[in-house]
CSV table of C-alpha atoms and ligand atoms in Angstrom, one decimal:
chain,number,residue,atom,x,y,z
A,18,MET,CA,-138.8,74.2,86.2
A,19,LYS,CA,-136.6,76.7,85.1
A,20,ARG,CA,-133.9,76.9,86.3
A,21,ILE,CA,-132.6,80.4,85.4
A,22,GLY,CA,-129.0,82.4,86.2
A,23,MET,CA,-128.8,86.6,85.7
A,24,LEU,CA,-126.4,88.9,85.2
A,25,THR,CA,-125.7,92.2,85.0
A,26,SER,CA,-122.0,93.9,83.0
A,27,GLY,CA,-120.8,96.4,82.1
A,28,GLY,CA,-121.1,100.2,83.3
A,29,ASP,CA,-124.2,100.0,85.3
A,30,CYS,CA,-127.2,102.7,84.4
A,31,GLN,CA,-130.9,102.8,85.7
A,32,ALA,CA,-133.8,100.3,84.9
A,33,LEU,CA,-131.0,97.5,85.5
A,34,ASN,CA,-133.7,96.3,88.4
A,35,ALA,CA,-136.8,97.4,87.1
A,36,ALA,CA,-135.8,95.1,83.8
A,37,MET,CA,-135.4,92.2,85.7
A,38,ARG,CA,-138.2,92.6,88.0
A,39,GLY,CA,-140.1,92.3,84.9
A,40,VAL,CA,-138.3,89.0,83.8
A,41,VAL,CA,-139.2,87.7,87.6
A,42,LYS,CA,-142.1,89.0,87.6
A,43,THR,CA,-143.5,87.6,83.8
A,44,LEU,CA,-141.7,84.2,85.3
A,45,CYS,CA,-143.1,84.0,88.7
A,46,HIS,CA,-146.8,84.6,87.2
A,47,SER,CA,-146.6,81.6,84.8
A,48,LYS,CA,-147.4,77.9,86.0
A,49,GLU,CA,-143.7,77.2,86.2
A,50,GLU,CA,-141.9,77.0,88.4
A,51,VAL,CA,-138.7,78.3,88.8
A,52,GLU,CA,-135.2,79.1,90.3
A,53,ILE,CA,-132.8,81.9,89.7
A,54,TYR,CA,-129.1,81.3,90.3
A,55,GLY,CA,-128.0,85.5,90.6
A,56,PHE,CA,-124.4,85.9,89.3
A,57,LEU,CA,-122.3,88.5,91.3
A,58,ASP,CA,-120.7,91.4,90.1
A,59,GLY,CA,-121.0,90.6,85.7
A,60,TYR,CA,-118.8,87.6,84.1
A,61,ARG,CA,-116.7,87.5,86.6
A,62,GLY,CA,-119.3,85.8,88.7
A,63,LEU,CA,-121.0,83.2,86.0
A,64,ILE,CA,-116.9,82.8,86.0
A,65,TYR,CA,-115.8,81.8,89.2
A,66,GLY,CA,-119.4,80.6,90.0
A,67,ASN,CA,-119.9,83.4,92.5
A,68,PHE,CA,-123.7,83.7,93.0
A,69,GLN,CA,-126.9,83.9,95.6
A,70,MET,CA,-129.8,81.7,95.2
A,71,LEU,CA,-132.3,84.6,94.7
A,72,THR,CA,-136.3,83.9,95.0
A,73,GLY,CA,-139.4,86.8,93.3
A,74,ASN,CA,-139.3,88.3,96.8
A,75,ASP,CA,-135.9,89.4,96.3
A,76,PHE,CA,-137.1,91.5,92.9
A,77,SER,CA,-140.3,93.1,94.8
A,78,GLY,CA,-139.9,96.9,96.0
A,79,ILE,CA,-136.5,97.1,93.4
A,80,LEU,CA,-138.6,99.2,90.4
A,81,THR,CA,-137.6,102.6,91.5
A,82,LYS,CA,-133.6,101.5,92.8
A,83,GLY,CA,-131.1,102.9,90.2
A,84,GLY,CA,-127.7,100.4,90.1
A,85,THR,CA,-127.9,96.8,90.1
A,86,ILE,CA,-128.6,94.5,92.8
A,87,LEU,CA,-126.3,92.0,91.2
A,88,GLY,CA,-123.4,94.3,91.0
A,89,THR,CA,-121.4,94.8,88.2
A,90,SER,CA,-118.0,95.1,86.5
A,91,ARG,CA,-116.6,95.0,83.2
A,92,THR,CA,-114.6,92.2,81.2
A,93,PRO,CA,-113.5,93.4,78.4
A,94,PHE,CA,-113.8,90.6,75.1
A,95,LYS,CA,-111.0,90.9,74.1
A,96,THR,CA,-110.1,89.6,76.8
A,97,ILE,CA,-112.2,87.0,77.9
A,98,GLN,CA,-110.8,83.7,75.7
A,99,ASP,CA,-107.6,84.4,77.4
A,100,PRO,CA,-107.3,83.1,80.6
A,101,ASP,CA,-106.8,84.5,83.9
A,102,GLU,CA,-103.9,85.2,85.7
A,103,ASN,CA,-104.5,81.6,87.2
A,104,GLY,CA,-104.2,80.0,83.9
A,105,LEU,CA,-108.4,79.9,84.5
A,106,ASN,CA,-110.8,79.7,80.4
A,107,LYS,CA,-113.3,81.9,81.0
A,108,VAL,CA,-114.8,80.6,78.5
A,109,GLU,CA,-114.6,77.2,79.7
A,110,ALA,CA,-115.6,77.8,83.2
A,111,MET,CA,-118.5,79.9,82.4
A,112,LYS,CA,-119.9,76.9,80.4
A,113,GLN,CA,-118.9,74.3,83.7
A,114,ASN,CA,-120.9,76.7,85.8
A,115,TYR,CA,-123.6,77.0,83.4
A,116,HIS,CA,-123.9,72.6,83.4
A,117,LYS,CA,-122.8,72.5,87.5
A,118,LEU,CA,-126.2,74.4,88.1
A,119,GLN,CA,-128.0,72.6,85.0
A,120,LEU,CA,-129.5,76.1,83.9
A,121,ASP,CA,-132.1,76.3,81.5
A,122,CYS,CA,-130.8,79.8,80.3
A,123,LEU,CA,-129.0,82.8,80.8
A,124,VAL,CA,-131.0,86.5,81.0
A,125,ILE,CA,-127.9,89.1,80.3
A,126,LEU,CA,-128.1,93.1,80.8
A,127,GLY,CA,-125.5,94.7,79.2
A,128,GLY,CA,-123.6,96.4,76.7
A,129,ASN,CA,-121.8,96.5,73.4
A,130,GLY,CA,-118.7,94.1,75.0
A,131,THR,CA,-121.5,92.0,77.2
A,132,HIS,CA,-123.5,91.4,73.7
A,133,LYS,CA,-120.0,90.5,72.6
A,134,THR,CA,-119.6,87.8,75.3
A,135,ALA,CA,-123.2,87.0,75.5
A,136,ASN,CA,-123.1,85.7,71.3
A,137,LEU,CA,-119.9,84.0,72.3
A,138,LEU,CA,-121.6,82.0,75.1
A,139,ARG,CA,-125.1,81.6,72.3
A,140,LYS,CA,-122.4,80.0,69.9
A,141,GLU,CA,-120.6,77.6,72.8
A,142,GLY,CA,-124.2,76.1,73.0
A,143,LEU,CA,-125.5,77.8,75.8
A,144,ASN,CA,-129.2,79.1,75.7
A,145,VAL,CA,-128.8,83.3,75.8
A,146,VAL,CA,-131.8,86.3,76.2
A,147,THR,CA,-129.9,89.5,76.7
A,148,LEU,CA,-131.3,93.1,77.6
A,149,PRO,CA,-130.1,96.1,75.8
A,150,LYS,CA,-129.0,98.4,78.9
A,151,THR,CA,-126.5,101.5,78.7
A,152,ILE,CA,-127.5,105.4,78.8
A,153,ASP,CA,-125.6,105.3,76.0
A,154,ASN,CA,-127.9,104.1,73.5
A,155,ASP,CA,-125.5,103.2,70.9
A,156,LEU,CA,-126.6,99.3,71.0
A,157,TRP,CA,-127.3,97.5,67.4
A,158,GLY,CA,-130.4,95.9,66.8
A,159,THR,CA,-133.2,98.3,69.3
A,160,ASP,CA,-134.5,101.7,69.0
A,161,MET,CA,-133.6,102.9,72.6
A,162,THR,CA,-131.9,100.8,75.4
A,163,PHE,CA,-133.0,101.2,78.6
A,164,GLY,CA,-131.0,104.2,81.1
A,165,PHE,CA,-130.7,106.4,78.0
A,166,GLN,CA,-134.1,108.3,79.0
A,167,SER,CA,-133.1,108.6,82.8
A,168,ALA,CA,-129.3,110.0,81.9
A,169,VAL,CA,-130.6,112.3,78.9
A,170,ASP,CA,-133.0,113.5,82.1
A,171,ILE,CA,-130.1,113.9,84.1
A,172,ALA,CA,-127.7,115.6,82.1
A,173,THR,CA,-130.4,117.6,80.4
A,174,ASP,CA,-131.4,118.9,84.4
A,175,ALA,CA,-127.2,119.5,84.3
A,176,ILE,CA,-126.9,122.4,81.4
A,177,ASP,CA,-130.2,123.9,82.7
A,178,CYS,CA,-128.6,124.9,85.8
A,179,ILE,CA,-125.6,125.6,84.0
A,180,HIS,CA,-127.8,128.0,81.5
A,181,THR,CA,-128.9,130.3,84.4
A,182,THR,CA,-125.3,130.6,85.7
A,183,ALA,CA,-123.7,131.3,82.8
A,184,ALA,CA,-126.1,134.3,81.5
A,185,SER,CA,-125.0,135.8,85.3
A,186,HIS,CA,-121.6,135.3,84.6
A,187,GLY,CA,-121.8,136.6,80.1
A,188,ARG,CA,-119.7,133.5,80.0
A,189,VAL,CA,-119.2,130.2,77.4
A,190,PHE,CA,-119.6,126.8,79.7
A,191,ILE,CA,-118.4,123.9,78.4
A,192,VAL,CA,-121.0,120.4,79.5
A,193,GLU,CA,-119.1,117.7,78.9
A,194,VAL,CA,-121.0,114.7,78.8
A,195,MET,CA,-121.2,111.3,78.7
A,196,GLY,CA,-120.4,108.9,75.7
A,197,HIS,CA,-116.9,107.9,74.5
A,198,LYS,CA,-118.1,106.4,71.2
A,199,VAL,CA,-121.3,107.7,70.3
A,200,GLY,CA,-123.3,111.0,71.0
A,201,TRP,CA,-126.6,110.0,71.3
A,202,LEU,CA,-126.2,111.2,74.8
A,203,THR,CA,-125.2,114.6,74.2
A,204,LEU,CA,-127.1,115.4,71.2
A,205,ASN,CA,-130.4,114.8,73.2
A,206,ALA,CA,-130.1,117.2,76.3
A,207,GLY,CA,-127.8,119.5,74.2
A,208,ILE,CA,-131.2,119.4,72.3
A,209,ALA,CA,-133.5,119.2,75.5
A,210,SER,CA,-131.9,122.2,77.0
A,211,GLY,CA,-131.5,125.0,74.3
A,212,ALA,CA,-127.4,124.2,73.9
A,213,ASP,CA,-125.8,126.1,71.8
A,214,ILE,CA,-123.2,124.4,70.3
A,215,ILE,CA,-123.6,120.6,70.3
A,216,LEU,CA,-119.7,118.4,69.7
A,217,LEU,CA,-120.2,115.0,68.9
A,218,PRO,CA,-118.3,112.1,67.9
A,219,GLU,CA,-119.2,111.2,65.0
A,220,ILE,CA,-119.1,115.1,63.8
A,221,PRO,CA,-115.5,116.1,63.9
A,222,TYR,CA,-115.7,120.0,64.7
A,223,ASP,CA,-113.0,122.8,64.0
A,224,ILE,CA,-112.8,124.8,66.9
A,225,ASP,CA,-112.4,128.3,64.3
A,226,ARG,CA,-116.3,127.0,63.6
A,227,VAL,CA,-116.9,126.7,67.3
A,228,ILE,CA,-115.6,130.7,67.9
A,229,ASP,CA,-117.7,131.8,65.1
A,230,LYS,CA,-120.6,130.5,66.7
A,231,ILE,CA,-119.9,132.6,70.3
A,232,GLU,CA,-118.8,135.7,68.1
A,233,GLU,CA,-122.4,135.6,65.8
A,234,ARG,CA,-124.3,134.7,69.7
A,235,ASP,CA,-122.3,137.9,70.1
A,236,LYS,CA,-123.3,139.9,67.9
A,237,ASN,CA,-126.0,139.3,68.6
A,238,GLY,CA,-126.7,140.3,71.8
A,239,SER,CA,-126.4,137.1,73.9
A,240,ARG,CA,-123.5,137.1,76.0
A,241,PHE,CA,-122.9,133.9,77.0
A,242,THR,CA,-123.1,130.4,74.9
A,243,ILE,CA,-123.7,127.3,76.5
A,244,ILE,CA,-121.1,124.2,74.5
A,245,ALA,CA,-122.7,120.2,75.1
A,246,VAL,CA,-119.4,118.5,74.2
A,247,ALA,CA,-119.6,114.2,73.7
A,248,GLU,CA,-116.5,112.5,75.9
A,249,GLY,CA,-115.5,111.2,73.0
A,250,ALA,CA,-116.2,114.7,70.6
A,251,ILE,CA,-112.9,115.0,68.6
A,252,SER,CA,-111.8,118.0,65.7
A,253,LYS,CA,-111.4,117.5,62.3
A,254,LYS,CA,-107.3,117.6,62.8
A,255,ASP,CA,-107.3,114.9,65.1
A,256,ALA,CA,-110.1,112.9,63.3
A,257,LYS,CA,-107.8,112.5,59.9
A,258,LEU,CA,-105.3,110.4,63.1
A,259,SER,CA,-104.7,106.4,63.0
A,260,LYS,CA,-106.5,104.9,65.4
A,261,LYS,CA,-102.9,104.3,67.5
A,262,GLU,CA,-102.6,108.0,67.1
A,263,LEU,CA,-104.4,109.3,68.3
A,264,LYS,CA,-104.3,107.0,71.4
A,265,GLU,CA,-101.1,108.5,71.9
A,266,LYS,CA,-102.5,112.4,71.9
A,267,ILE,CA,-105.0,111.2,74.0
A,268,LYS,CA,-102.9,110.2,76.2
A,269,ASN,CA,-100.4,112.5,76.3
A,270,ARG,CA,-103.0,115.8,76.3
A,271,PRO,CA,-101.7,118.2,79.0
A,272,TYR,CA,-106.0,118.5,79.5
A,273,PRO,CA,-107.6,116.2,81.2
A,274,SER,CA,-110.7,115.6,78.4
A,275,VAL,CA,-111.4,117.3,75.3
A,276,SER,CA,-113.8,120.0,77.1
A,277,TYR,CA,-110.9,121.4,78.7
A,278,GLU,CA,-108.8,121.3,75.7
A,279,ILE,CA,-111.4,123.0,74.0
A,280,ALA,CA,-112.1,125.4,76.8
A,281,ALA,CA,-108.2,126.8,76.5
A,282,LYS,CA,-108.4,127.1,72.7
A,283,ILE,CA,-111.6,128.8,73.1
A,284,GLN,CA,-109.8,131.0,75.6
A,285,GLU,CA,-106.7,131.7,73.8
A,286,LYS,CA,-108.2,132.7,70.7
A,287,THR,CA,-111.3,134.7,72.7
A,288,GLY,CA,-110.0,135.6,75.3
A,289,ARG,CA,-113.4,135.1,76.3
A,290,GLU,CA,-114.1,133.3,80.3
A,291,VAL,CA,-114.5,129.8,79.8
A,292,ARG,CA,-115.6,127.6,82.4
A,293,VAL,CA,-116.5,123.3,82.4
A,294,THR,CA,-118.7,121.3,83.7
A,295,VAL,CA,-118.6,117.2,84.1
A,296,PRO,CA,-121.7,116.0,85.5
A,297,GLY,CA,-119.5,112.2,85.1
A,298,HIS,CA,-121.7,109.6,86.3
A,299,MET,CA,-123.7,111.4,88.3
A,300,GLN,CA,-125.6,110.6,84.4
A,301,ARG,CA,-125.5,106.7,85.6
A,302,GLY,CA,-127.2,107.3,89.1
A,303,GLY,CA,-130.3,107.5,90.8
A,304,SER,CA,-133.5,106.7,90.1
A,305,PRO,CA,-135.1,105.5,86.9
A,306,CYS,CA,-137.1,107.7,84.8
A,307,PRO,CA,-140.8,106.9,84.4
A,308,TYR,CA,-140.3,105.9,80.8
A,309,ASP,CA,-137.3,104.0,81.9
A,310,ARG,CA,-139.2,101.9,84.4
A,311,VAL,CA,-142.1,101.5,81.7
A,312,PHE,CA,-139.4,100.0,79.3
A,313,ALA,CA,-137.1,98.0,81.1
A,314,SER,CA,-140.6,96.8,82.4
A,315,ARG,CA,-140.9,95.4,78.9
A,316,LEU,CA,-138.0,94.3,77.4
A,317,GLY,CA,-138.4,92.3,80.7
A,318,SER,CA,-141.5,90.9,80.1
A,319,GLU,CA,-140.4,89.9,76.6
A,320,ALA,CA,-137.0,88.3,77.9
A,321,GLY,CA,-139.4,86.3,80.5
A,322,LYS,CA,-141.8,84.8,77.8
A,323,LEU,CA,-139.4,84.2,75.0
A,324,ILE,CA,-137.7,81.7,78.3
A,325,LEU,CA,-141.1,80.5,78.9
A,326,GLU,CA,-141.4,79.6,75.4
A,327,ASN,CA,-138.0,77.7,75.2
A,328,GLU,CA,-137.0,80.7,72.7
A,329,TYR,CA,-133.0,81.3,72.8
A,330,GLY,CA,-130.4,83.2,70.7
A,331,PHE,CA,-131.9,86.5,71.4
A,332,MET,CA,-131.9,90.4,72.6
A,333,VAL,CA,-135.5,92.1,73.7
A,334,GLY,CA,-135.2,95.5,71.6
A,335,TYR,CA,-137.8,98.1,70.2
A,336,LYS,CA,-138.0,98.9,67.0
A,337,ASN,CA,-140.6,101.3,65.4
A,338,ARG,CA,-142.4,101.4,68.7
A,339,GLU,CA,-142.3,97.7,69.5
A,340,ILE,CA,-140.8,95.4,71.8
A,341,VAL,CA,-138.9,92.9,69.4
A,342,ARG,CA,-136.7,89.9,69.2
A,343,VAL,CA,-133.2,90.8,67.3
A,344,PRO,CA,-131.1,87.5,66.9
A,345,LEU,CA,-128.0,88.5,68.8
A,346,GLU,CA,-125.7,87.1,66.6
A,347,GLU,CA,-126.9,90.8,64.6
A,348,VAL,CA,-126.4,92.6,67.5
A,349,ALA,CA,-123.1,91.2,68.6
A,350,GLY,CA,-119.8,93.7,67.5
A,351,LYS,CA,-121.9,96.7,65.8
A,352,LEU,CA,-122.2,99.9,67.4
A,353,LYS,CA,-125.4,102.2,66.5
A,354,MET,CA,-123.9,105.9,65.8
A,355,VAL,CA,-125.4,109.2,65.0
A,356,ASP,CA,-125.6,109.3,61.4
A,357,PRO,CA,-124.3,112.7,60.8
A,358,ASP,CA,-127.1,113.5,57.9
A,359,ALA,CA,-129.7,111.8,59.9
A,360,SER,CA,-133.1,114.1,60.9
A,361,ILE,CA,-132.7,114.8,64.2
A,362,VAL,CA,-129.3,116.2,63.3
A,363,LYS,CA,-130.5,118.7,60.0
A,364,GLU,CA,-133.7,119.6,62.6
A,365,ALA,CA,-130.9,120.7,65.2
A,366,LYS,CA,-129.4,123.0,62.2
A,367,LEU,CA,-132.9,124.4,61.5
A,368,LEU,CA,-133.0,125.6,65.0
A,369,GLY,CA,-129.1,127.1,64.7
A,370,ILE,CA,-126.9,124.8,66.9
A,371,SER,CA,-124.1,124.4,65.4
A,372,PHE,CA,-122.2,120.8,65.2
A,373,GLY,CA,-119.1,122.8,65.1
A,374,ASP,CA,-118.7,121.7,61.5
B,7,F6P,O1,-121.3,102.5,80.5
B,7,F6P,C1,-121.5,103.9,79.7
B,7,F6P,C2,-120.1,104.9,80.0
B,7,F6P,O2,-121.1,105.2,81.0
B,7,F6P,C3,-120.2,105.8,78.5
B,7,F6P,O3,-120.5,107.0,78.5
B,7,F6P,C4,-118.9,106.2,79.5
B,7,F6P,O4,-118.0,106.4,78.6
B,7,F6P,C5,-118.2,104.8,80.6
B,7,F6P,O5,-119.1,104.1,80.4
B,7,F6P,C6,-117.1,105.4,81.7
B,7,F6P,O6,-117.1,103.9,81.8
B,7,F6P,P1,-116.8,103.8,83.6
B,7,F6P,O7,-118.1,104.0,84.7
B,7,F6P,O8,-116.1,102.5,83.2
B,7,F6P,O9,-115.3,105.2,83.9
């Protein structure tokens, strides 16, 4: 008999359900008897003992369903060791609930913050297996996270739509793509949709270089320019600020986001008409794309296998086209960022895409 606790934590994404289904199907197809405890709304459910007992049937028909049937929430790692408003020790509470239910392991689906807490629980002696979710694709130890490809599809569709209206009106259009710390999504959606300029957190931009590209296109007879901007894109000037100074600057910025700041600068310096579009949380919503359905199912099935083999303390990841087991301590606390010298960036530059650097 295996008693499994399962939870999804952090921002949702497509294919969370597909991944959980993969785990449960694998367990249910083994000879092992299985009890599944689904903790609701992420770590919060584990902390406060809020769970539902689930069976294999609960995971049927959810392969194509977006979101997460367990609900999710953000439980920041930086405060996980602080008592809650009633003085409850959250880490101890999670351990107690785990032991009270006599769980054999926890299956935790999440991104960076989630993995830090998962690793803490592992160090505290709990058996943990994790799965890499996030549209940001910024988890260390895996070439790909599920949710990413689906989000690339949506962001690409958004930029495709903008292309036709931008061309008709001869406007400069900025499309703001999710990703505060990393630019994988913007980079891929930008290339996929033929963006002319791509601005990423990892490659600080100079507004004058951005304008150079717009003017170069003008000279060559292109009446419009598409700029894909990551939420966390940063100017060369701002990149020199300390973390604290930058936080303060963003707090007092008279614009809702960096895209509006860039739009205002372009407008002011060139007199061009600039529009901003923000697809926002649409990028995390809806059905997973076929790639993510397959990918999350494969990851889930390997997680099920780990549990059947009593192998714990791993994230199931993807390296060189193979599903792999990555020790949690190698994953937790590290970000996988776009390397400005990566070949994908060089290739994009060869295609004529400007990074504003
Ligand atoms: O989960 C990742 C992510 O979608 C980022 O790309 C984005 O910056 C952030 O979450 C948005 O967070 P929230 O859903 O809390 O607004």
